[in-house]
CSV table of C-alpha atoms and ligand atoms in Angstrom, one decimal:
chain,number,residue,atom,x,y,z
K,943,UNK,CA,0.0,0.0,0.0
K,944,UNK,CA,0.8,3.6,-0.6
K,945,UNK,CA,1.8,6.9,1.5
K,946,UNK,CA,1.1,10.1,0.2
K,947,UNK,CA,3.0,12.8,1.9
K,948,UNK,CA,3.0,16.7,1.8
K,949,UNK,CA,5.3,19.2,2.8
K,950,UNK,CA,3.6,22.0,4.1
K,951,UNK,CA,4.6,25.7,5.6
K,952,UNK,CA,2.0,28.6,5.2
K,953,UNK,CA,-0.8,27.4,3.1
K,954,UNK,CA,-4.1,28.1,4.2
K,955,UNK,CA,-5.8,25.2,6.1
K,956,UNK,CA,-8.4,24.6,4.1
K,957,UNK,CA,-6.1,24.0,1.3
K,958,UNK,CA,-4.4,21.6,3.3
K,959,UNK,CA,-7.2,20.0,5.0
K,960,UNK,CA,-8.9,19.5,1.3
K,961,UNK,CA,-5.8,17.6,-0.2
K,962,UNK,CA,-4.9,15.3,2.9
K,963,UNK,CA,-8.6,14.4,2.7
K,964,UNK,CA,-8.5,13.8,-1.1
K,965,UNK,CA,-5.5,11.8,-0.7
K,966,UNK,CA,-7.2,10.1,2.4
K,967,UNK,CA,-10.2,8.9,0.1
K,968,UNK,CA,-8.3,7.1,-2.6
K,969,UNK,CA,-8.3,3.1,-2.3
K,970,UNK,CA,-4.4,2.4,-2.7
K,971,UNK,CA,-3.3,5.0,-0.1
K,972,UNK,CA,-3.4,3.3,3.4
K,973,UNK,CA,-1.5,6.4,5.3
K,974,UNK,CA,-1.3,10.1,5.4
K,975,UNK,CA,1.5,12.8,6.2
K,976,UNK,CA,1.5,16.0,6.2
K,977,UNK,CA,5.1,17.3,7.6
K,978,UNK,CA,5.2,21.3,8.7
K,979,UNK,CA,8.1,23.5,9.0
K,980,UNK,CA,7.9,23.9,12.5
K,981,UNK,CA,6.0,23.6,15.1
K,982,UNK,CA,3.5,26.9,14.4
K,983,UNK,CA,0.3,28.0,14.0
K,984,UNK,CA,-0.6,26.2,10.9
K,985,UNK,CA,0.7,23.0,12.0
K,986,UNK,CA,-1.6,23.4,15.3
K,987,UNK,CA,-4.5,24.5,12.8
K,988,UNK,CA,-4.1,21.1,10.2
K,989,UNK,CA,-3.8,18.7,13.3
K,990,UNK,CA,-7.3,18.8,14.6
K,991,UNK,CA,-8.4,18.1,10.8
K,992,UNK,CA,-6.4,15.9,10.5
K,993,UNK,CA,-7.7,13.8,13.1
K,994,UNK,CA,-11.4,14.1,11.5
K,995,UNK,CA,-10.1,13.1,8.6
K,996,UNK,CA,-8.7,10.1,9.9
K,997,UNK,CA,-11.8,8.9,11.9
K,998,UNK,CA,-13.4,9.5,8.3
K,999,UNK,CA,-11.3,6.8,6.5
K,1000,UNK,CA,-10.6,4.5,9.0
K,1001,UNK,CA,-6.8,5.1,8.1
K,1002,UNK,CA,-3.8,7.0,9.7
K,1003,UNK,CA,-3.9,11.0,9.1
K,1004,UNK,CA,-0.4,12.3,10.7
K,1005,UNK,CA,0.9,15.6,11.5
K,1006,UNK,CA,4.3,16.1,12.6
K,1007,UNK,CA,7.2,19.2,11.7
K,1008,UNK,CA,10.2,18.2,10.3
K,1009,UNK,CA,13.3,17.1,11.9
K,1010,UNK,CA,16.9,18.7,11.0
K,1011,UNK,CA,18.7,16.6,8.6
K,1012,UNK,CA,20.7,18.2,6.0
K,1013,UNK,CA,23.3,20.3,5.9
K,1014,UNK,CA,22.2,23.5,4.3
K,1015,UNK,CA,19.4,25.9,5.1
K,1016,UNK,CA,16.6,24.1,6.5
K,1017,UNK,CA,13.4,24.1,4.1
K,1018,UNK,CA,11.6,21.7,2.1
K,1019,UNK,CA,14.7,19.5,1.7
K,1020,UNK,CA,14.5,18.5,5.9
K,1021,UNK,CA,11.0,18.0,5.3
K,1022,UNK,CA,10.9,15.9,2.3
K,1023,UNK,CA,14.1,14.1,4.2
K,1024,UNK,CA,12.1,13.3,7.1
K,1025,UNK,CA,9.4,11.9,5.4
K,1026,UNK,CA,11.8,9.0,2.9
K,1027,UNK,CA,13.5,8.3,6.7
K,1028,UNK,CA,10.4,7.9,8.6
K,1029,UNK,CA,9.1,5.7,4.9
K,1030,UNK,CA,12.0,3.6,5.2
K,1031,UNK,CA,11.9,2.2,8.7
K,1032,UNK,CA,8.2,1.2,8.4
K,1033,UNK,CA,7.9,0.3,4.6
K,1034,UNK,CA,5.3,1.3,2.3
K,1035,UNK,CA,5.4,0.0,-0.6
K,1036,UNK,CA,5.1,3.1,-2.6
K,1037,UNK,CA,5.7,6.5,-1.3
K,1038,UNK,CA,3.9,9.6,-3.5
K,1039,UNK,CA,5.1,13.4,-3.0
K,1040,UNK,CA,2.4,16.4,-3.3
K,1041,UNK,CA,3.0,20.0,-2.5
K,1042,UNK,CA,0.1,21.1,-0.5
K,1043,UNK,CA,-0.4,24.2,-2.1
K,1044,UNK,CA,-2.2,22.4,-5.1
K,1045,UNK,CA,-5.1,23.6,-5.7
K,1046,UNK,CA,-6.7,21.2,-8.6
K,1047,UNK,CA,-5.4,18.0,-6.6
K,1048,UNK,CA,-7.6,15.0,-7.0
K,1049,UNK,CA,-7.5,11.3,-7.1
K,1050,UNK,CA,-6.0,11.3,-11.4
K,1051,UNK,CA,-2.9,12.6,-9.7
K,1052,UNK,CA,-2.4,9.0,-7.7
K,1053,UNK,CA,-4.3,7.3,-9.9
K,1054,UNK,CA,-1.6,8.4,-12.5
K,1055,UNK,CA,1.2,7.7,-10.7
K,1056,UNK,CA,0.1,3.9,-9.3
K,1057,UNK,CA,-1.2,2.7,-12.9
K,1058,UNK,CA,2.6,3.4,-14.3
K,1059,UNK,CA,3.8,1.8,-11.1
K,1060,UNK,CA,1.6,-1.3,-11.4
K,1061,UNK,CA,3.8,-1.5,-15.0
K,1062,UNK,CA,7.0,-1.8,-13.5
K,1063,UNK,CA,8.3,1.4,-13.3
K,1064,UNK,CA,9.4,2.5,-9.9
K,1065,UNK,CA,9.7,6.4,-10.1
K,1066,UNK,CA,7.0,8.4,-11.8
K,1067,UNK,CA,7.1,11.9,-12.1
K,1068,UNK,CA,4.0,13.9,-12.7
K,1069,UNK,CA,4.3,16.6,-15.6
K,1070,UNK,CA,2.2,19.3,-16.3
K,1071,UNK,CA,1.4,22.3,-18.2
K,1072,UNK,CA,2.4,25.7,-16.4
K,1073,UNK,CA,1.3,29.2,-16.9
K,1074,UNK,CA,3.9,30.9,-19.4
K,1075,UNK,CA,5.9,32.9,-16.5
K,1076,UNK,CA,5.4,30.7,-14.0
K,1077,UNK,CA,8.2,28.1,-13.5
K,1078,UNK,CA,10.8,30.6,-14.2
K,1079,UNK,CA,13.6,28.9,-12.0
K,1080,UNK,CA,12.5,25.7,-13.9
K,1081,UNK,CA,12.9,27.3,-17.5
K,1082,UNK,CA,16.2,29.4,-16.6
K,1083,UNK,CA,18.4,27.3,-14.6
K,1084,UNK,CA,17.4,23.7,-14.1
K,1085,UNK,CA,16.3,22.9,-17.8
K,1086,UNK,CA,18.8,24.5,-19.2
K,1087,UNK,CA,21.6,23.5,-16.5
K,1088,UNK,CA,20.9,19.9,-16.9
K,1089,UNK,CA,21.0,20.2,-20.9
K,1090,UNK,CA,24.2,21.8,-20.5
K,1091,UNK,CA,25.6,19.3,-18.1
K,1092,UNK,CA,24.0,16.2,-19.2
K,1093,UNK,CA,23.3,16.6,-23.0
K,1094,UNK,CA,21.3,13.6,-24.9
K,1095,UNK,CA,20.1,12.0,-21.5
K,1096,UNK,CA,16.8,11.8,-19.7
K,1097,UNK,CA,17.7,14.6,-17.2
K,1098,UNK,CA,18.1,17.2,-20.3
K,1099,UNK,CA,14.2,16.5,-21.5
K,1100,UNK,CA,12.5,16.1,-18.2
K,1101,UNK,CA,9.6,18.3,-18.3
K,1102,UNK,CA,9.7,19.6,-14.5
K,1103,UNK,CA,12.9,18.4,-12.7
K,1104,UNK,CA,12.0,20.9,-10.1
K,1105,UNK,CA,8.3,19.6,-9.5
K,1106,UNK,CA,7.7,18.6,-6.3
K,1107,UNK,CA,5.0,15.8,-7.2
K,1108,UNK,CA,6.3,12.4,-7.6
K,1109,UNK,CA,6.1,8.5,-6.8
K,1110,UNK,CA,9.0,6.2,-5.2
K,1111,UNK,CA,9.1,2.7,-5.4
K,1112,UNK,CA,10.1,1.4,-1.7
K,1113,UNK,CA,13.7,0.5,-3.0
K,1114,UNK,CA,13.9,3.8,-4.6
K,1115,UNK,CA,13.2,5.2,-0.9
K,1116,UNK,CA,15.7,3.0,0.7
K,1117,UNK,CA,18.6,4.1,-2.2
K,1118,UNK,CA,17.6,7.9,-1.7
K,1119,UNK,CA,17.8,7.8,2.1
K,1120,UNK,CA,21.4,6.2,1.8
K,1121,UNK,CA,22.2,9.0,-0.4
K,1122,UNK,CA,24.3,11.7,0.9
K,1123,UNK,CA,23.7,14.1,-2.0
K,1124,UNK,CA,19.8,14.1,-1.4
K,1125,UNK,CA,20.0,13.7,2.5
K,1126,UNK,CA,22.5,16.9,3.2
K,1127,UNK,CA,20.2,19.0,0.5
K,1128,UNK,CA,17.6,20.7,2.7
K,1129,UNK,CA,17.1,23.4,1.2
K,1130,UNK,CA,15.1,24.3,-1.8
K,1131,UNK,CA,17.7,22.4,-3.8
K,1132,UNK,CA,16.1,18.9,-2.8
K,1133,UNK,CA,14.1,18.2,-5.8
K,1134,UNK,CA,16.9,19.0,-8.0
K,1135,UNK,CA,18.9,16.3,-6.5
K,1136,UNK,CA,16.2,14.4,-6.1
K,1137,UNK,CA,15.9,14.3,-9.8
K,1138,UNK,CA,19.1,13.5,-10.5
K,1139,UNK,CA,20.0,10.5,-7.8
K,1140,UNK,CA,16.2,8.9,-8.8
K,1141,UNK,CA,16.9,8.9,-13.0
K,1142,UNK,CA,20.6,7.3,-11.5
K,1143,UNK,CA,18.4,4.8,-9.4
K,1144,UNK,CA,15.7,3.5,-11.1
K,1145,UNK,CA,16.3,3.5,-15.5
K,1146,UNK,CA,14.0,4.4,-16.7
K,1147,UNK,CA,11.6,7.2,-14.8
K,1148,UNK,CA,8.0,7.5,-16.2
K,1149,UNK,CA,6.2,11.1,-17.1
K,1150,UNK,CA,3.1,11.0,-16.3
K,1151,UNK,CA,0.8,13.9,-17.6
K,1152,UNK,CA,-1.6,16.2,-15.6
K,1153,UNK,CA,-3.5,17.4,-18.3
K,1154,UNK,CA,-5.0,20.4,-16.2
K,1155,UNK,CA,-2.0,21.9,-15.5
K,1156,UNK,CA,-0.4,22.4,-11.7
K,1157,UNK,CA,-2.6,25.0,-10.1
K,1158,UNK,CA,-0.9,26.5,-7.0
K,1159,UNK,CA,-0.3,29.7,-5.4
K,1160,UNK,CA,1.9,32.1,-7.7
K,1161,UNK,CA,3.9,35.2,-6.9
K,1162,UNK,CA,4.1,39.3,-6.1
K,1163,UNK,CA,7.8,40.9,-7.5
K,1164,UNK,CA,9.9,37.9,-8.3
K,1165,UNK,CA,12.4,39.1,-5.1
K,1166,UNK,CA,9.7,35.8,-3.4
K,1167,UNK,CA,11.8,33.8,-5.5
K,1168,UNK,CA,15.4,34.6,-4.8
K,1169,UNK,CA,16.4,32.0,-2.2
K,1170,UNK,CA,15.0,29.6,-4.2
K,1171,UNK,CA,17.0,30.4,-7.4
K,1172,UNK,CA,20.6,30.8,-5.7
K,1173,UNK,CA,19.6,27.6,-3.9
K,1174,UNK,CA,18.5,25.6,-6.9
K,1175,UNK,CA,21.6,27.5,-8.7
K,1176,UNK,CA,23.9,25.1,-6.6
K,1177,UNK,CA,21.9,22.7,-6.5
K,1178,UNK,CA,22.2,22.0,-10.4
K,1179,UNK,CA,25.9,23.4,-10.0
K,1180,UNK,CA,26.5,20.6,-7.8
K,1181,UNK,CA,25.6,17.8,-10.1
K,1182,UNK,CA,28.3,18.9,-13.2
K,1183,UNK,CA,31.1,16.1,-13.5
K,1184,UNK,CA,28.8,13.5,-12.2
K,1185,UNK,CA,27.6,10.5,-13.8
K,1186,UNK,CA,25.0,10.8,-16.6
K,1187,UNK,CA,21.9,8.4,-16.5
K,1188,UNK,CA,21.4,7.3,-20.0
K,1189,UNK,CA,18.6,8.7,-22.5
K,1190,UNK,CA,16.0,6.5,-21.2
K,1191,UNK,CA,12.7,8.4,-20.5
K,1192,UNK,CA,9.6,7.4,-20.8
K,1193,UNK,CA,6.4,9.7,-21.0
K,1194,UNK,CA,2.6,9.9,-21.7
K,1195,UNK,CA,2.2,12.4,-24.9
K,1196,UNK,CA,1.3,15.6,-24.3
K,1197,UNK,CA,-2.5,16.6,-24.3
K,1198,UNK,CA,-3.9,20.5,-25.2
K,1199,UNK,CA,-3.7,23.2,-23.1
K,1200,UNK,CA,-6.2,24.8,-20.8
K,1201,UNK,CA,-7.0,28.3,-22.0
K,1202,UNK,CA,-7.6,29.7,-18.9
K,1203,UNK,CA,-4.0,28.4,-17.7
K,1204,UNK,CA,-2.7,30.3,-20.6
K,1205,UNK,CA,-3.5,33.1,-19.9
K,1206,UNK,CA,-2.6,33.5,-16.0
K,1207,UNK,CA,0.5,35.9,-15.7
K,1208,UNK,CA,2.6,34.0,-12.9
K,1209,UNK,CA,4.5,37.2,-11.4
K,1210,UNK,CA,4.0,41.3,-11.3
K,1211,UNK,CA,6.5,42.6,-14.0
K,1212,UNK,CA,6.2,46.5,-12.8
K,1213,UNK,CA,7.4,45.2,-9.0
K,1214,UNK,CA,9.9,43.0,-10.4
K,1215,UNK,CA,11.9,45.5,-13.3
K,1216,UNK,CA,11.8,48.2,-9.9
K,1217,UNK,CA,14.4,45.3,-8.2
K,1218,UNK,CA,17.1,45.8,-11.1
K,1219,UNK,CA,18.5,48.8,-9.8
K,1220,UNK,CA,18.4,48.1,-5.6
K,1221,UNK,CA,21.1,47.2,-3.8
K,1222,UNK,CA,24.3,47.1,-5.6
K,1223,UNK,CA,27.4,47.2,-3.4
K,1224,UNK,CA,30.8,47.3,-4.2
K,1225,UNK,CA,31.4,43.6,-4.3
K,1226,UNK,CA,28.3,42.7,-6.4
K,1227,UNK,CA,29.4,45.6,-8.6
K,1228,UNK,CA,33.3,43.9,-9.3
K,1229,UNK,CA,31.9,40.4,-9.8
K,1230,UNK,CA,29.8,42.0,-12.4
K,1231,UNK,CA,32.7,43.7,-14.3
K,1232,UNK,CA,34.1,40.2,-14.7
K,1233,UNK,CA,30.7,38.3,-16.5
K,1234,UNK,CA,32.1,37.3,-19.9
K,1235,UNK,CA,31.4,40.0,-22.5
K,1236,UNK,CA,27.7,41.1,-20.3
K,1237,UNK,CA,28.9,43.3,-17.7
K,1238,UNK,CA,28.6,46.9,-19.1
K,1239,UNK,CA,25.0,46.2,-20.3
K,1240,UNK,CA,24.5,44.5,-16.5
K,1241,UNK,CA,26.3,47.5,-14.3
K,1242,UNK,CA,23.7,49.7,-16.5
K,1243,UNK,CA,20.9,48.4,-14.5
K,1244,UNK,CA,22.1,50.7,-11.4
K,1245,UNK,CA,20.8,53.7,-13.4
K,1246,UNK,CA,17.9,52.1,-14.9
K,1247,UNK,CA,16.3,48.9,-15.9
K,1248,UNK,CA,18.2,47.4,-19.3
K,1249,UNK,CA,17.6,43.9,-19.7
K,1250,UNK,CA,16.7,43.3,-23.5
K,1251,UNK,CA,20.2,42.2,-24.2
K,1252,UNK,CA,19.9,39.0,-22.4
K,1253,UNK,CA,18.6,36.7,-24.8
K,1254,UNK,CA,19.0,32.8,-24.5
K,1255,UNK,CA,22.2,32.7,-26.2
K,1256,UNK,CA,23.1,35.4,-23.9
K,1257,UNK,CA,21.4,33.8,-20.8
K,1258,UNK,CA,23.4,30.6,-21.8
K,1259,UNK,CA,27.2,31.6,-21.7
K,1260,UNK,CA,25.6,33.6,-18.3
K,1261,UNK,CA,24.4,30.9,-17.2
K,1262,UNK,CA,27.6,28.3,-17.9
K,1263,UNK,CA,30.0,31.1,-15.8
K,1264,UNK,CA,27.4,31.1,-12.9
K,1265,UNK,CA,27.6,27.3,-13.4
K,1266,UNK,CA,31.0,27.7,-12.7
K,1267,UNK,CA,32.3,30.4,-10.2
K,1268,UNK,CA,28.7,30.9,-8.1
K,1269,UNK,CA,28.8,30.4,-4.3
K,1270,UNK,CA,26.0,30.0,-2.3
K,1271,UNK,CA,26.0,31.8,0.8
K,1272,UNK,CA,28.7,34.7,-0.8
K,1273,UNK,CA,26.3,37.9,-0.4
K,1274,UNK,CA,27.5,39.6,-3.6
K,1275,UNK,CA,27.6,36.5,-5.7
K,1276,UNK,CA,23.4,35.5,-4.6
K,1277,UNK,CA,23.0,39.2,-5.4
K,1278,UNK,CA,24.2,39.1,-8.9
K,1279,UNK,CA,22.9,35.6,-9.7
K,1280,UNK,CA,19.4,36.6,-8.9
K,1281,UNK,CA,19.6,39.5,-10.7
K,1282,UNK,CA,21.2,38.3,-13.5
K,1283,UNK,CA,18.2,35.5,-13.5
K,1284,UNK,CA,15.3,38.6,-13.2
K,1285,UNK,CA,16.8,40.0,-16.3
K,1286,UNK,CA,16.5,37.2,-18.0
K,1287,UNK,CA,12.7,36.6,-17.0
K,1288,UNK,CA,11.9,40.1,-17.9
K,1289,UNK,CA,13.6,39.5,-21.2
K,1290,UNK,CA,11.5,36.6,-21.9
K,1291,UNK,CA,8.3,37.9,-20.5
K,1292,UNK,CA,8.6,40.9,-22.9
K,1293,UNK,CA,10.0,39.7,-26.0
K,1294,UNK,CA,8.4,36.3,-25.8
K,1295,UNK,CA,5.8,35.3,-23.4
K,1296,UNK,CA,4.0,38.8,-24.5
K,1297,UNK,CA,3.4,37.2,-28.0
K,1298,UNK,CA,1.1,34.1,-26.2
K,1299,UNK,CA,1.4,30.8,-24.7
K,1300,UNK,CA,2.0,28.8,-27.7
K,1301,UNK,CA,4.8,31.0,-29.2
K,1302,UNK,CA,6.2,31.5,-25.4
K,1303,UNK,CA,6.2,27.5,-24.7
K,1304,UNK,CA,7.7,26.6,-28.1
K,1305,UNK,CA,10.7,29.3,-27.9
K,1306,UNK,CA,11.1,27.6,-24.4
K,1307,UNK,CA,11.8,24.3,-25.5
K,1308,UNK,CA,14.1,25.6,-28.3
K,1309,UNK,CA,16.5,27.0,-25.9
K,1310,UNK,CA,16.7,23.9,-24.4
K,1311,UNK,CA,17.9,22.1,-27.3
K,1312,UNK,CA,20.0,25.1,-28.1
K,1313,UNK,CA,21.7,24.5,-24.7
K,1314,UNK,CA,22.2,20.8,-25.0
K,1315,UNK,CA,23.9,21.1,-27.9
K,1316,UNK,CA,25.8,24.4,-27.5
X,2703,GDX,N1,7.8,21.3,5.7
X,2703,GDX,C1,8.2,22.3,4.9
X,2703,GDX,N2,9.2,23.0,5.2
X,2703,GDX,N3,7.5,22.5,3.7
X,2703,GDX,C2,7.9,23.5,3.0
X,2703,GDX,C3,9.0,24.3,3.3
X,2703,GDX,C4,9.7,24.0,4.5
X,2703,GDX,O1,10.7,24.7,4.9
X,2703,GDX,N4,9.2,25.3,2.3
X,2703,GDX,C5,8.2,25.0,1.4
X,2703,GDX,N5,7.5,24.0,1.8
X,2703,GDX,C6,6.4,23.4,1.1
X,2703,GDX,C7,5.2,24.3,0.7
X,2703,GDX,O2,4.4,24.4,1.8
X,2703,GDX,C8,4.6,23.7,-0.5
X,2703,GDX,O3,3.8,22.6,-0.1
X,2703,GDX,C9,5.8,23.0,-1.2
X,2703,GDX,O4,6.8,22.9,-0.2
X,2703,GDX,C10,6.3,23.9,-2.3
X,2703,GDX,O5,6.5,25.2,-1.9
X,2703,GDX,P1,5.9,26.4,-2.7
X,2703,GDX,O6,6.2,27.7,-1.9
X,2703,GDX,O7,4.6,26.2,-3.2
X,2703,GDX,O8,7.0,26.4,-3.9
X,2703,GDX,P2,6.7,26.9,-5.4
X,2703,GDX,O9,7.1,28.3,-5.5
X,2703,GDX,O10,5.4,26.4,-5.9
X,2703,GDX,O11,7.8,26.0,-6.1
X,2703,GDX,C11,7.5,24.7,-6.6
X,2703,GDX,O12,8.0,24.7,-7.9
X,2703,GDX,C12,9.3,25.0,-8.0
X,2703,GDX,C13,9.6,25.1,-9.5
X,2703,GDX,O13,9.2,24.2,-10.2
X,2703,GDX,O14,10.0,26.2,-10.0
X,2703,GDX,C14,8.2,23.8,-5.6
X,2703,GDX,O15,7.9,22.4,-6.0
X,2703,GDX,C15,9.7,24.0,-5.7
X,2703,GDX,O16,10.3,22.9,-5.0
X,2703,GDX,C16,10.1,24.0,-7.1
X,2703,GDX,O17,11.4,24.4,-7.2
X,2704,MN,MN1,3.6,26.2,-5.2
C-alpha cells in the first residue's frame, strides 16, 4: 500500500485540509502525512483536521514538523528528508510526493502515478502544463543546467525536474535515504537532486501527464523567488562532472492546453523590473565587471532597468559562468545571480511570453535544445 506525503509551511488550512482528505479517500493509499516547518500555528490549525479526517477513513492521518537533517538551510529538503527516513523504517510500498499548495489536486494525480507503477516502473514523475511565467527557475536554470551538463540523456528532456510531485518505489526510498547528496540537501535544492539520484536509481523514470496543468499559489515581485534560485543554482551546480543516467525516459504524450492556464501571468512585472537597480554594493558591482562579455549592459541596471540584451544565447554563456564560479551563501555573488536571472525573466516575458502561450512555450523548448547542444 501507498503513503502520500506533503510538505507543508504557510498554506491556508483549508487547502491543506482539502488535499490530505483527497488523498485520504483514494483506495491504494493506506496512510497520510502532512510534515510542517515547524511547530507553528498552521501545523496546530491542520492537526485537529487531520484527526477528523482520519476517523473518516478508518486510516492514519499524521501531522508532525520536520526534523533537522541536511546540511544547508533548512526548508523543504529537511521535510521531504524526514518523510523517505520515517518511509523507510516502516515500509510502504510506494511513497507519493504532493505539494500542499495544489489547488486542482484529485485522485487522477495518484491514480496516475500507481497505474505506471503497477507496470513496473518505480519512479513516476508527474508533468504538467504551467502558466507561461510561471516556472521561471524551472525554464532558466534547471532545464537549461541539466541540458548543458548532461546533453542527450533523460535529465536534459525532463519536463519539470523541479516539481515537487512524484512516486517512489520502496527501493527507490531506501537508495535515496542512503544518499548523501539528497540527505545533506535541505534546502530548496532537494528536488533537483532528487531528480538527479532517482533517474541514476531507477532507468527508466515514467512522465506521467496532468492534463489540467499544476494550479498553486503564484507570486508578487519575483524578489519571493530569490532564495529559491541561488539555492537551486547550486543545487544544479553541484551535479556537473557527475555521472550521466542514459537517455532512457519514458512519458505519456502531451495533451492541449487549458485556455484559462494560458493566460494566468505567474509574477508582477512593474514590481519585479523596480528590483534591477536596488542594492548594488561594491562587491556585487566587481563580480559584475568580470561576467564574460555582459557586464557593461548589467552595471547599466544601477541607473535604470536594461535587460533586452539577455537573450538565451546570452542567458546561456551567463548561465555556464554562474555554473562555474557561483557560491551560495557569498552575499554579492546571490546578489548578482538573482539578478542576472530577473533580467533574463523580464527579457523573456517581454519579448516572448508577450506574443502568447503557444509562441512562449515553443521558444522555451528551443532554448533547451539550443543549450544541449551548445
Ligand atoms: N515542511 C516544509 N518545510 N514544507 C515547505 C518548506 C519548509 O521549509 N518550504 C516550502 N514547503 C512546502 C510548501 O508548503 C509547499 O507545499 C511546497 O513545499 C512547495 O512550496 P511552494 O512555496 O509552493 O513552492 P513553489 O514556488 O510552488 O515552487 C515549486 O515549484 C518550484 C519550481 O518548479 O520552480 C516547488 O515544488 C519547488 O520545490 C520548485 O522548485
Ligand atoms: Mn507552489
Amino acid at each position: 500500500m501507498s503513503l502520500v506525503v506533503f510538505p507543508f509551511k504557510s498554506e491556508p488550512t483549508s487547502l491543506i485540509a482539502a488535499n490530505l482528505a483527497i488523498a485520504t479517500a483514494h483506495e491504494r493509499v493506506s496512510e497520510v502525512w502532512a510534515v510542517a516547518a515547524e511547530e507553528d500555528q498552521v501545523m496546530r490549525s491542520v492537526e485537529p483536521i487531520a484527526v477528523s479526517i482520519s476517523a473518516t477513513h478508518g486510516k492514519p492521518v499524521s501531522v508532525f514538523a520536520q526534523n533537522r537533517i541536511g546540511t544547508f538551510r533548512s526548508g523543504k529538503g529537511d521535510a521531504i528528508n524526514t518523510a523517505l527516513k520515517k518511509a523507510r523504517e516502516i515500509g510502504f510500498e510506494r511513497v507519493h510526493f504532493y505539494d500542499a499548495d495544489i489547488t486542482n489536486f484529485d485522485h487522477s494525480w495518484i491514480d496516475g502515478a500507481e497505474q505506471k507503477g503497477d507496470d513496473g516502473y518505480e519512479v513516476v514523475r508527474h508533468r504538467f502544463p504551467r502558466a507561461a511565467t510561471d516556472a521561471m527557475i524551472t525554464w532558466m536554470i534547471t532545464r537549461p543546467a541539466l541540458a548543458m551538463l548532461f546533453p542527450g540523456s533523460a535529465l536534459a528532456r525532463i519536463g519539470q525536474p523541479l516539481g515537487g510531485e512524484l512516486m517512489l518505489s520502496d527501493r527507490t526510498v531506501v537508495e535515496m535515504v542512503k544518499d548523501p547528496l539528497v540527505t545533506a540537501r535541505s534546502d530548496w535544492g532537494i528536488d533537483t537532486v532528487l531528480t538527479y539520484s532517482t533517474a541514476m536509481s531507477a532507468r527508466p523514470l515514467y512522465e506521467h501527464h496532468v492534463a489540467s496543468g499544476k494550479r498553486h499559489a503564484l507570486y508578487g515581485a519575483l524578489d519571493e523567488l530569490r532564495t529559491m534560485v541561488v539555492e537551486c543554482l547550486d543545487a544544479v551546480s553541484s551535479l556537473a562532472g557527475l555521472p550521466d543516467p542514459g537517455p532512457d525516459l519514458d512519458a505519456d504524450a502531451p495533451s492541449p492546453v487549458p485556455d484559462d492556464l494560458k493566460r494566468i501571468v505567474g509574477y508582477d512585472r512593474d514590481r519585479t523590473t523596480r528590483l534591477l537597480a536596488t542594492g548594488w554594493t561594491p562587491d556585487e558591482i566587481d563580480l559584475a565587471r568580470e561576467l564574460p562579455d555582459v557586464g557593461v549592459e548589467v552595471l547599466v541596471n544601477r541607473e535604470r532597468p536594461n535587460f533586452g540584451f539577455m537573450n538565451g544565447a546570452t542567458w546561456g554563456m551567463t548561465l555556464k559562468h554562474l555554473l562555474r564560479n557561483f557560491r551560495l551563501g557569498d552575499p554579492a555573488w546571490e546578489a548578482l545571480a538573482f539578478r542576472l536571472w530577473l533580467m533574463r525573466v523580464l527579457a523573456y516575458t517581454t519579448a516572448h511570453a508577450s506574443q502568447g502561450y503557444d509562441h512562449a512555450i515553443d521558444y522555451l523548448e528551443e532554448t533547451i535544445r539550443g543549450y544541449e547542444s551548445s
